[in-house]
């Protein structure tokens, strides 16, 4: 996202259970997820460097140990989701697994990003990647298996995570959307830094349309209406995070926004 950031990115938010072994441990504006297992935990999104103590506090409030985080994953290599990775690795000893196409970006601290590589405001502390992921790769720990889906465009290695979890005897398909958004200033046509950007977005929407989804999550809580759903946990019965229609509507809305922008920039759709 943008270097200026948003005040709600650094505002603490109550950590909470989502479904199965998945918990929200992010701030009001930046989503981080803790996936707990008997063999240690997986954390998705280190967020800002200043988020790391907040994430730690949230993990501990839920009764888990920060030092039990064994694997760190991200939604994509933009500073609002990965600037804290070096610090988080240092504090927990977690191994850092990143999609191949985003590895150079996180290891250069943002300097090789196709859009923001020349904006020092968007730089962050580089973090070493311990495992390069590829589309369809599985990340397994203590009986939980996450699948990395390459959903590029927003960054070249944007990753949508899926995991099936059990909750009260039922299995739920969980989708953590990496980001389908076209940022302000993105060139979808004639982009010399990223020539296949439009085709990559097309691929992303095809993937997102086809993923089975019961529980809809994403890199920012705003994608899935986190605050309203969290508020309704106390008042409405059932689990508000189970929202297959919300997922379909979100993907359709973001695809429409992409197509509108592509048309505005004079591009032609390459597949449908
Ligand atoms: Zn981003």
PDB file of C-alpha atoms and ligand atoms in Angstrom:
ATOM      1  CA  UNK A   1       0.000   0.000   0.000  1.00  0.00           C
ATOM      2  CA  UNK A   2       1.181   3.602   0.430  1.00  0.00           C
ATOM      3  CA  UNK A   3       4.095   4.788   2.517  1.00  0.00           C
ATOM      4  CA  UNK A   4       2.018   7.226   4.549  1.00  0.00           C
ATOM      5  CA  UNK A   5       0.022   4.424   6.000  1.00  0.00           C
ATOM      6  CA  UNK A   6      -3.151   4.676   7.918  1.00  0.00           C
ATOM      7  CA  UNK A   7      -3.619   5.506  11.614  1.00  0.00           C
ATOM      8  CA  UNK A   8      -5.590   2.283  12.099  1.00  0.00           C
ATOM      9  CA  UNK A   9      -2.552   0.240  10.992  1.00  0.00           C
ATOM     10  CA  UNK A  10      -0.890   0.856  14.366  1.00  0.00           C
ATOM     11  CA  UNK A  11      -4.038   0.772  16.502  1.00  0.00           C
ATOM     12  CA  UNK A  12      -4.326  -2.345  18.661  1.00  0.00           C
ATOM     13  CA  UNK A  13      -7.365  -4.565  18.118  1.00  0.00           C
ATOM     14  CA  UNK A  14      -8.735  -7.318  20.398  1.00  0.00           C
ATOM     15  CA  UNK A  15      -7.228 -10.672  19.409  1.00  0.00           C
ATOM     16  CA  UNK A  16      -9.953 -13.216  18.719  1.00  0.00           C
ATOM     17  CA  UNK A  17     -10.751 -16.756  17.661  1.00  0.00           C
ATOM     18  CA  UNK A  18     -11.928 -17.037  14.031  1.00  0.00           C
ATOM     19  CA  UNK A  19     -12.489 -20.736  13.343  1.00  0.00           C
ATOM     20  CA  UNK A  20     -10.771 -24.026  14.183  1.00  0.00           C
ATOM     21  CA  UNK A  21      -7.155 -23.311  15.112  1.00  0.00           C
ATOM     22  CA  UNK A  22      -7.076 -19.845  13.473  1.00  0.00           C
ATOM     23  CA  UNK A  23      -6.908 -16.601  15.478  1.00  0.00           C
ATOM     24  CA  UNK A  24      -6.747 -12.913  14.583  1.00  0.00           C
ATOM     25  CA  UNK A  25      -3.678 -11.253  16.125  1.00  0.00           C
ATOM     26  CA  UNK A  26      -3.403  -8.134  13.925  1.00  0.00           C
ATOM     27  CA  UNK A  27      -4.061  -4.435  14.465  1.00  0.00           C
ATOM     28  CA  UNK A  28      -7.283  -2.666  13.492  1.00  0.00           C
ATOM     29  CA  UNK A  29      -6.028  -2.118   9.942  1.00  0.00           C
ATOM     30  CA  UNK A  30      -3.372  -4.786   9.308  1.00  0.00           C
ATOM     31  CA  UNK A  31      -4.359  -8.427   9.534  1.00  0.00           C
ATOM     32  CA  UNK A  32      -2.098 -11.038  11.111  1.00  0.00           C
ATOM     33  CA  UNK A  33      -3.226 -14.603  11.707  1.00  0.00           C
ATOM     34  CA  UNK A  34      -2.010 -17.169  14.207  1.00  0.00           C
ATOM     35  CA  UNK A  35      -2.553 -20.807  13.265  1.00  0.00           C
ATOM     36  CA  UNK A  36      -1.868 -22.966  16.291  1.00  0.00           C
ATOM     37  CA  UNK A  37      -0.725 -26.587  16.281  1.00  0.00           C
ATOM     38  CA  UNK A  38       0.679 -29.024  18.845  1.00  0.00           C
ATOM     39  CA  UNK A  39       4.086 -28.678  17.115  1.00  0.00           C
ATOM     40  CA  UNK A  40       4.226 -24.877  17.308  1.00  0.00           C
ATOM     41  CA  UNK A  41       2.469 -22.126  15.404  1.00  0.00           C
ATOM     42  CA  UNK A  42       2.320 -20.485  11.997  1.00  0.00           C
ATOM     43  CA  UNK A  43       2.027 -16.696  11.763  1.00  0.00           C
ATOM     44  CA  UNK A  44       0.820 -14.935   8.627  1.00  0.00           C
ATOM     45  CA  UNK A  45       1.993 -11.298   8.189  1.00  0.00           C
ATOM     46  CA  UNK A  46       4.573  -9.653  10.421  1.00  0.00           C
ATOM     47  CA  UNK A  47       3.161  -6.275   9.278  1.00  0.00           C
ATOM     48  CA  UNK A  48       5.132  -3.162  10.330  1.00  0.00           C
ATOM     49  CA  UNK A  49       8.199  -3.298  12.544  1.00  0.00           C
ATOM     50  CA  UNK A  50       6.124  -1.527  15.212  1.00  0.00           C
ATOM     51  CA  UNK A  51       3.421  -4.228  14.843  1.00  0.00           C
ATOM     52  CA  UNK A  52       5.667  -6.972  16.205  1.00  0.00           C
ATOM     53  CA  UNK A  53       5.202  -6.077  19.918  1.00  0.00           C
ATOM     54  CA  UNK A  54       1.448  -5.724  19.316  1.00  0.00           C
ATOM     55  CA  UNK A  55       1.284  -9.140  17.652  1.00  0.00           C
ATOM     56  CA  UNK A  56       3.281 -10.604  20.515  1.00  0.00           C
ATOM     57  CA  UNK A  57       0.863  -9.122  23.047  1.00  0.00           C
ATOM     58  CA  UNK A  58      -2.128 -10.505  21.117  1.00  0.00           C
ATOM     59  CA  UNK A  59      -0.600 -13.982  20.904  1.00  0.00           C
ATOM     60  CA  UNK A  60       0.077 -13.975  24.657  1.00  0.00           C
ATOM     61  CA  UNK A  61      -3.394 -12.610  25.491  1.00  0.00           C
ATOM     62  CA  UNK A  62      -4.840 -15.644  23.721  1.00  0.00           C
ATOM     63  CA  UNK A  63      -2.714 -17.875  25.957  1.00  0.00           C
ATOM     64  CA  UNK A  64      -0.059 -18.891  23.414  1.00  0.00           C
ATOM     65  CA  UNK A  65       3.687 -18.358  23.438  1.00  0.00           C
ATOM     66  CA  UNK A  66       5.303 -16.039  20.886  1.00  0.00           C
ATOM     67  CA  UNK A  67       8.431 -18.202  20.946  1.00  0.00           C
ATOM     68  CA  UNK A  68       6.293 -21.112  19.674  1.00  0.00           C
ATOM     69  CA  UNK A  69       5.877 -19.371  16.294  1.00  0.00           C
ATOM     70  CA  UNK A  70       7.900 -21.694  14.045  1.00  0.00           C
ATOM     71  CA  UNK A  71       6.902 -20.522  10.557  1.00  0.00           C
ATOM     72  CA  UNK A  72       6.345 -16.983   9.273  1.00  0.00           C
ATOM     73  CA  UNK A  73       4.357 -16.437   6.054  1.00  0.00           C
ATOM     74  CA  UNK A  74       3.141 -13.276   4.301  1.00  0.00           C
ATOM     75  CA  UNK A  75       0.318 -12.155   2.033  1.00  0.00           C
ATOM     76  CA  UNK A  76       2.642 -10.172  -0.225  1.00  0.00           C
ATOM     77  CA  UNK A  77       5.930  -8.262  -0.168  1.00  0.00           C
ATOM     78  CA  UNK A  78       4.651  -4.784   0.656  1.00  0.00           C
ATOM     79  CA  UNK A  79       6.005  -3.127   3.787  1.00  0.00           C
ATOM     80  CA  UNK A  80       2.635  -3.060   5.586  1.00  0.00           C
ATOM     81  CA  UNK A  81       2.645  -6.889   5.604  1.00  0.00           C
ATOM     82  CA  UNK A  82       6.342  -7.770   5.883  1.00  0.00           C
ATOM     83  CA  UNK A  83       8.425  -4.888   7.327  1.00  0.00           C
ATOM     84  CA  UNK A  84       8.418  -6.599  10.730  1.00  0.00           C
ATOM     85  CA  UNK A  85       9.724  -9.936   9.426  1.00  0.00           C
ATOM     86  CA  UNK A  86      13.402  -9.429  10.350  1.00  0.00           C
ATOM     87  CA  UNK A  87      12.458  -8.478  13.926  1.00  0.00           C
ATOM     88  CA  UNK A  88       9.875 -11.236  14.257  1.00  0.00           C
ATOM     89  CA  UNK A  89      12.385 -13.833  13.038  1.00  0.00           C
ATOM     90  CA  UNK A  90      14.921 -12.534  15.529  1.00  0.00           C
ATOM     91  CA  UNK A  91      12.460 -12.679  18.449  1.00  0.00           C
ATOM     92  CA  UNK A  92      10.912 -16.071  17.693  1.00  0.00           C
ATOM     93  CA  UNK A  93      13.488 -17.934  15.615  1.00  0.00           C
ATOM     94  CA  UNK A  94      10.709 -18.667  13.091  1.00  0.00           C
ATOM     95  CA  UNK A  95      11.601 -19.800   9.570  1.00  0.00           C
ATOM     96  CA  UNK A  96      10.474 -17.426   6.819  1.00  0.00           C
ATOM     97  CA  UNK A  97       8.694 -18.988   3.818  1.00  0.00           C
ATOM     98  CA  UNK A  98       7.988 -16.645   0.863  1.00  0.00           C
ATOM     99  CA  UNK A  99       6.659 -17.113  -2.681  1.00  0.00           C
ATOM    100  CA  UNK A 100       9.565 -17.272  -5.144  1.00  0.00           C
ATOM    101  CA  UNK A 101       8.541 -14.123  -7.067  1.00  0.00           C
ATOM    102  CA  UNK A 102       8.497 -12.032  -3.841  1.00  0.00           C
ATOM    103  CA  UNK A 103      11.768 -13.385  -2.394  1.00  0.00           C
ATOM    104  CA  UNK A 104      14.099 -10.812  -3.982  1.00  0.00           C
ATOM    105  CA  UNK A 105      11.791  -8.027  -2.812  1.00  0.00           C
ATOM    106  CA  UNK A 106      11.741  -9.033   0.880  1.00  0.00           C
ATOM    107  CA  UNK A 107      15.470  -9.828   0.851  1.00  0.00           C
ATOM    108  CA  UNK A 108      16.226  -6.364  -0.594  1.00  0.00           C
ATOM    109  CA  UNK A 109      13.937  -4.625   1.899  1.00  0.00           C
ATOM    110  CA  UNK A 110      11.567  -3.476  -0.847  1.00  0.00           C
ATOM    111  CA  UNK A 111      14.208  -2.128  -3.234  1.00  0.00           C
ATOM    112  CA  UNK A 112      13.337  -4.479  -6.098  1.00  0.00           C
ATOM    113  CA  UNK A 113       9.567  -3.931  -5.969  1.00  0.00           C
ATOM    114  CA  UNK A 114       8.303  -3.162  -9.490  1.00  0.00           C
ATOM    115  CA  UNK A 115       6.296  -0.138  -8.344  1.00  0.00           C
ATOM    116  CA  UNK A 116       7.853   1.134  -5.106  1.00  0.00           C
ATOM    117  CA  UNK A 117      11.491   0.105  -5.663  1.00  0.00           C
ATOM    118  CA  UNK A 118      12.545   3.725  -6.114  1.00  0.00           C
ATOM    119  CA  UNK A 119      10.578   5.059  -3.107  1.00  0.00           C
ATOM    120  CA  UNK A 120      12.805   4.905   0.000  1.00  0.00           C
ATOM    121  CA  UNK A 121       9.686   5.648   2.104  1.00  0.00           C
ATOM    122  CA  UNK A 122       8.586   2.097   1.346  1.00  0.00           C
ATOM    123  CA  UNK A 123      11.856   0.409   2.286  1.00  0.00           C
ATOM    124  CA  UNK A 124      12.175  -1.804   5.338  1.00  0.00           C
ATOM    125  CA  UNK A 125      14.729  -4.036   7.049  1.00  0.00           C
ATOM    126  CA  UNK A 126      15.590  -6.926   4.688  1.00  0.00           C
ATOM    127  CA  UNK A 127      14.815 -10.410   6.011  1.00  0.00           C
ATOM    128  CA  UNK A 128      16.356 -13.650   4.861  1.00  0.00           C
ATOM    129  CA  UNK A 129      14.014 -16.206   3.340  1.00  0.00           C
ATOM    130  CA  UNK A 130      14.484 -19.788   4.560  1.00  0.00           C
ATOM    131  CA  UNK A 131      12.257 -21.508   2.004  1.00  0.00           C
ATOM    132  CA  UNK A 132      11.174 -20.376  -1.462  1.00  0.00           C
ATOM    133  CA  UNK A 133       7.583 -21.327  -2.210  1.00  0.00           C
ATOM    134  CA  UNK A 134       5.997 -22.124  -5.558  1.00  0.00           C
ATOM    135  CA  UNK A 135       2.370 -22.160  -6.665  1.00  0.00           C
ATOM    136  CA  UNK A 136       0.561 -25.048  -4.984  1.00  0.00           C
ATOM    137  CA  UNK A 137       3.251 -25.713  -2.388  1.00  0.00           C
ATOM    138  CA  UNK A 138       2.114 -27.019   0.983  1.00  0.00           C
ATOM    139  CA  UNK A 139       3.279 -25.703   4.335  1.00  0.00           C
ATOM    140  CA  UNK A 140       2.697 -28.322   7.031  1.00  0.00           C
ATOM    141  CA  UNK A 141       3.064 -28.148  10.797  1.00  0.00           C
ATOM    142  CA  UNK A 142       1.547 -30.285  13.535  1.00  0.00           C
ATOM    143  CA  UNK A 143      -1.262 -31.678  11.351  1.00  0.00           C
ATOM    144  CA  UNK A 144      -2.258 -28.374   9.729  1.00  0.00           C
ATOM    145  CA  UNK A 145      -1.592 -27.980   5.998  1.00  0.00           C
ATOM    146  CA  UNK A 146      -1.704 -24.608   4.278  1.00  0.00           C
ATOM    147  CA  UNK A 147      -1.589 -24.306   0.489  1.00  0.00           C
ATOM    148  CA  UNK A 148       0.170 -21.368  -1.208  1.00  0.00           C
ATOM    149  CA  UNK A 149      -1.703 -20.107  -4.273  1.00  0.00           C
ATOM    150  CA  UNK A 150       0.214 -17.705  -6.506  1.00  0.00           C
ATOM    151  CA  UNK A 151      -2.195 -14.798  -7.114  1.00  0.00           C
ATOM    152  CA  UNK A 152       0.096 -12.184  -8.721  1.00  0.00           C
ATOM    153  CA  UNK A 153      -0.471  -8.649  -9.971  1.00  0.00           C
ATOM    154  CA  UNK A 154      -0.515  -6.631  -6.751  1.00  0.00           C
ATOM    155  CA  UNK A 155       3.042  -7.918  -6.301  1.00  0.00           C
ATOM    156  CA  UNK A 156       4.682 -10.549  -8.493  1.00  0.00           C
ATOM    157  CA  UNK A 157       4.478 -13.111  -5.687  1.00  0.00           C
ATOM    158  CA  UNK A 158       1.198 -12.218  -3.957  1.00  0.00           C
ATOM    159  CA  UNK A 159       0.050 -15.335  -2.149  1.00  0.00           C
ATOM    160  CA  UNK A 160      -3.461 -16.427  -1.252  1.00  0.00           C
ATOM    161  CA  UNK A 161      -3.407 -19.006   1.526  1.00  0.00           C
ATOM    162  CA  UNK A 162      -5.984 -21.758   1.902  1.00  0.00           C
ATOM    163  CA  UNK A 163      -6.400 -24.209   4.756  1.00  0.00           C
ATOM    164  CA  UNK A 164      -9.116 -26.642   5.785  1.00  0.00           C
ATOM    165  CA  UNK A 165      -9.921 -26.572   9.481  1.00  0.00           C
ATOM    166  CA  UNK A 166     -12.197 -28.522  11.770  1.00  0.00           C
ATOM    167  CA  UNK A 167     -14.549 -26.713  14.087  1.00  0.00           C
ATOM    168  CA  UNK A 168     -17.279 -28.434  16.157  1.00  0.00           C
ATOM    169  CA  UNK A 169     -17.120 -31.537  13.974  1.00  0.00           C
ATOM    170  CA  UNK A 170     -17.352 -29.723  10.646  1.00  0.00           C
ATOM    171  CA  UNK A 171     -14.675 -28.960   8.045  1.00  0.00           C
ATOM    172  CA  UNK A 172     -14.384 -25.433   6.709  1.00  0.00           C
ATOM    173  CA  UNK A 173     -12.475 -24.105   3.687  1.00  0.00           C
ATOM    174  CA  UNK A 174     -10.598 -20.998   4.791  1.00  0.00           C
ATOM    175  CA  UNK A 175      -9.251 -18.517   2.212  1.00  0.00           C
ATOM    176  CA  UNK A 176      -6.839 -15.726   3.190  1.00  0.00           C
ATOM    177  CA  UNK A 177      -6.809 -13.405   0.164  1.00  0.00           C
ATOM    178  CA  UNK A 178      -3.353 -11.995  -0.627  1.00  0.00           C
ATOM    179  CA  UNK A 179      -4.618  -8.854  -2.407  1.00  0.00           C
ATOM    180  CA  UNK A 180      -6.447  -8.484  -5.708  1.00  0.00           C
ATOM    181  CA  UNK A 181      -6.177  -4.686  -5.622  1.00  0.00           C
ATOM    182  CA  UNK A 182      -4.788  -2.397  -8.320  1.00  0.00           C
ATOM    183  CA  UNK A 183      -2.994   0.357  -6.402  1.00  0.00           C
ATOM    184  CA  UNK A 184      -3.030   4.009  -7.435  1.00  0.00           C
ATOM    185  CA  UNK A 185      -0.342   4.546 -10.068  1.00  0.00           C
ATOM    186  CA  UNK A 186      -0.134   0.903 -11.222  1.00  0.00           C
ATOM    187  CA  UNK A 187       0.440   0.703 -14.987  1.00  0.00           C
ATOM    188  CA  UNK A 188      -1.550  -2.216 -16.366  1.00  0.00           C
ATOM    189  CA  UNK A 189      -0.567  -1.497 -19.967  1.00  0.00           C
ATOM    190  CA  UNK A 190       3.004  -1.079 -21.246  1.00  0.00           C
ATOM    191  CA  UNK A 191       4.565  -1.646 -17.821  1.00  0.00           C
ATOM    192  CA  UNK A 192       8.273  -2.139 -18.542  1.00  0.00           C
ATOM    193  CA  UNK A 193       8.973  -3.243 -14.935  1.00  0.00           C
ATOM    194  CA  UNK A 194       6.179  -5.816 -15.049  1.00  0.00           C
ATOM    195  CA  UNK A 195       5.105  -6.509 -18.655  1.00  0.00           C
ATOM    196  CA  UNK A 196       2.685  -9.361 -17.812  1.00  0.00           C
ATOM    197  CA  UNK A 197       0.910  -7.514 -14.977  1.00  0.00           C
ATOM    198  CA  UNK A 198      -2.545  -7.512 -16.631  1.00  0.00           C
ATOM    199  CA  UNK A 199      -2.351 -11.228 -17.504  1.00  0.00           C
ATOM    200  CA  UNK A 200      -1.258 -11.916 -13.932  1.00  0.00           C
ATOM    201  CA  UNK A 201      -4.334 -10.139 -12.535  1.00  0.00           C
ATOM    202  CA  UNK A 202      -6.500 -12.141 -14.973  1.00  0.00           C
ATOM    203  CA  UNK A 203      -4.931 -15.335 -13.644  1.00  0.00           C
ATOM    204  CA  UNK A 204      -5.489 -14.194 -10.060  1.00  0.00           C
ATOM    205  CA  UNK A 205      -9.205 -13.594 -10.568  1.00  0.00           C
ATOM    206  CA  UNK A 206      -9.596 -16.977 -12.247  1.00  0.00           C
ATOM    207  CA  UNK A 207      -7.906 -18.646  -9.257  1.00  0.00           C
ATOM    208  CA  UNK A 208      -9.924 -16.681  -6.678  1.00  0.00           C
ATOM    209  CA  UNK A 209     -13.223 -17.384  -8.474  1.00  0.00           C
ATOM    210  CA  UNK A 210     -12.538 -21.118  -8.358  1.00  0.00           C
ATOM    211  CA  UNK A 211     -11.349 -21.516  -4.761  1.00  0.00           C
ATOM    212  CA  UNK A 212     -13.936 -23.091  -2.468  1.00  0.00           C
ATOM    213  CA  UNK A 213     -14.473 -20.721   0.460  1.00  0.00           C
ATOM    214  CA  UNK A 214     -16.483 -20.914   3.670  1.00  0.00           C
ATOM    215  CA  UNK A 215     -14.414 -18.600   5.852  1.00  0.00           C
ATOM    216  CA  UNK A 216     -13.257 -15.441   4.079  1.00  0.00           C
ATOM    217  CA  UNK A 217     -10.146 -13.649   5.403  1.00  0.00           C
ATOM    218  CA  UNK A 218      -7.527 -11.337   3.868  1.00  0.00           C
ATOM    219  CA  UNK A 219      -4.393  -9.226   4.234  1.00  0.00           C
ATOM    220  CA  UNK A 220      -6.443  -6.335   5.616  1.00  0.00           C
ATOM    221  CA  UNK A 221      -9.503  -6.861   7.803  1.00  0.00           C
ATOM    222  CA  UNK A 222     -11.332  -4.382   5.579  1.00  0.00           C
ATOM    223  CA  UNK A 223     -11.401  -6.976   2.760  1.00  0.00           C
ATOM    224  CA  UNK A 224     -13.868  -9.108   4.706  1.00  0.00           C
ATOM    225  CA  UNK A 225     -15.538  -6.616   7.035  1.00  0.00           C
ATOM    226  CA  UNK A 226     -13.537  -7.808  10.033  1.00  0.00           C
ATOM    227  CA  UNK A 227     -14.681  -5.101  12.438  1.00  0.00           C
ATOM    228  CA  UNK A 228     -18.398  -5.578  11.783  1.00  0.00           C
ATOM    229  CA  UNK A 229     -18.056  -9.359  11.956  1.00  0.00           C
ATOM    230  CA  UNK A 230     -16.079  -9.141  15.192  1.00  0.00           C
ATOM    231  CA  UNK A 231     -18.754  -6.870  16.689  1.00  0.00           C
ATOM    232  CA  UNK A 232     -21.530  -9.240  15.652  1.00  0.00           C
ATOM    233  CA  UNK A 233     -19.831 -12.210  17.372  1.00  0.00           C
ATOM    234  CA  UNK A 234     -21.256 -10.948  20.657  1.00  0.00           C
ATOM    235  CA  UNK A 235     -24.771 -10.259  19.435  1.00  0.00           C
ATOM    236  CA  UNK A 236     -25.547 -12.802  16.704  1.00  0.00           C
ATOM    237  CA  UNK A 237     -25.519 -16.572  17.022  1.00  0.00           C
ATOM    238  CA  UNK A 238     -23.274 -18.663  14.795  1.00  0.00           C
ATOM    239  CA  UNK A 239     -19.879 -17.722  13.385  1.00  0.00           C
ATOM    240  CA  UNK A 240     -19.981 -14.456  11.380  1.00  0.00           C
ATOM    241  CA  UNK A 241     -16.648 -15.300   9.727  1.00  0.00           C
ATOM    242  CA  UNK A 242     -18.367 -18.095   7.789  1.00  0.00           C
ATOM    243  CA  UNK A 243     -19.342 -16.015   4.775  1.00  0.00           C
ATOM    244  CA  UNK A 244     -19.158 -17.752   1.376  1.00  0.00           C
ATOM    245  CA  UNK A 245     -21.366 -15.120  -0.288  1.00  0.00           C
ATOM    246  CA  UNK A 246     -19.244 -12.297   1.098  1.00  0.00           C
ATOM    247  CA  UNK A 247     -16.218 -13.943  -0.526  1.00  0.00           C
ATOM    248  CA  UNK A 248     -17.897 -14.294  -3.941  1.00  0.00           C
ATOM    249  CA  UNK A 249     -19.133 -10.698  -3.834  1.00  0.00           C
ATOM    250  CA  UNK A 250     -15.712  -9.391  -2.835  1.00  0.00           C
ATOM    251  CA  UNK A 251     -13.925 -11.230  -5.661  1.00  0.00           C
ATOM    252  CA  UNK A 252     -16.530 -10.081  -8.216  1.00  0.00           C
ATOM    253  CA  UNK A 253     -16.270  -6.493  -6.987  1.00  0.00           C
ATOM    254  CA  UNK A 254     -12.455  -6.461  -7.149  1.00  0.00           C
ATOM    255  CA  UNK A 255     -12.489  -8.076 -10.612  1.00  0.00           C
ATOM    256  CA  UNK A 256     -14.878  -5.366 -11.804  1.00  0.00           C
ATOM    257  CA  UNK A 257     -12.577  -2.691 -10.386  1.00  0.00           C
ATOM    258  CA  UNK A 258      -9.615  -4.258 -12.221  1.00  0.00           C
ATOM    259  CA  UNK A 259     -11.535  -4.422 -15.519  1.00  0.00           C
ATOM    260  CA  UNK A 260     -12.681  -0.805 -15.183  1.00  0.00           C
ATOM    261  CA  UNK A 261      -9.101   0.335 -14.590  1.00  0.00           C
ATOM    262  CA  UNK A 262      -7.742  -1.820 -17.434  1.00  0.00           C
ATOM    263  CA  UNK A 263     -10.279  -0.309 -19.851  1.00  0.00           C
ATOM    264  CA  UNK A 264      -9.458   3.191 -18.631  1.00  0.00           C
ATOM    265  CA  UNK A 265      -5.794   2.532 -19.405  1.00  0.00           C
ATOM    266  CA  UNK A 266      -6.704   1.270 -22.895  1.00  0.00           C
ATOM    267  CA  UNK A 267      -5.995  -2.413 -22.263  1.00  0.00           C
ATOM    268  CA  UNK A 268      -7.775  -5.400 -23.702  1.00  0.00           C
ATOM    269  CA  UNK A 269      -8.846  -8.332 -21.554  1.00  0.00           C
ATOM    270  CA  UNK A 270      -6.697 -11.357 -22.404  1.00  0.00           C
ATOM    271  CA  UNK A 271      -8.944 -14.090 -21.043  1.00  0.00           C
ATOM    272  CA  UNK A 272     -12.273 -14.351 -19.317  1.00  0.00           C
TER     273      UNK A 272
HETATM  274 ZN1  LIG B   1      -0.018  -4.221  -0.821  1.00  0.00          ZN
END
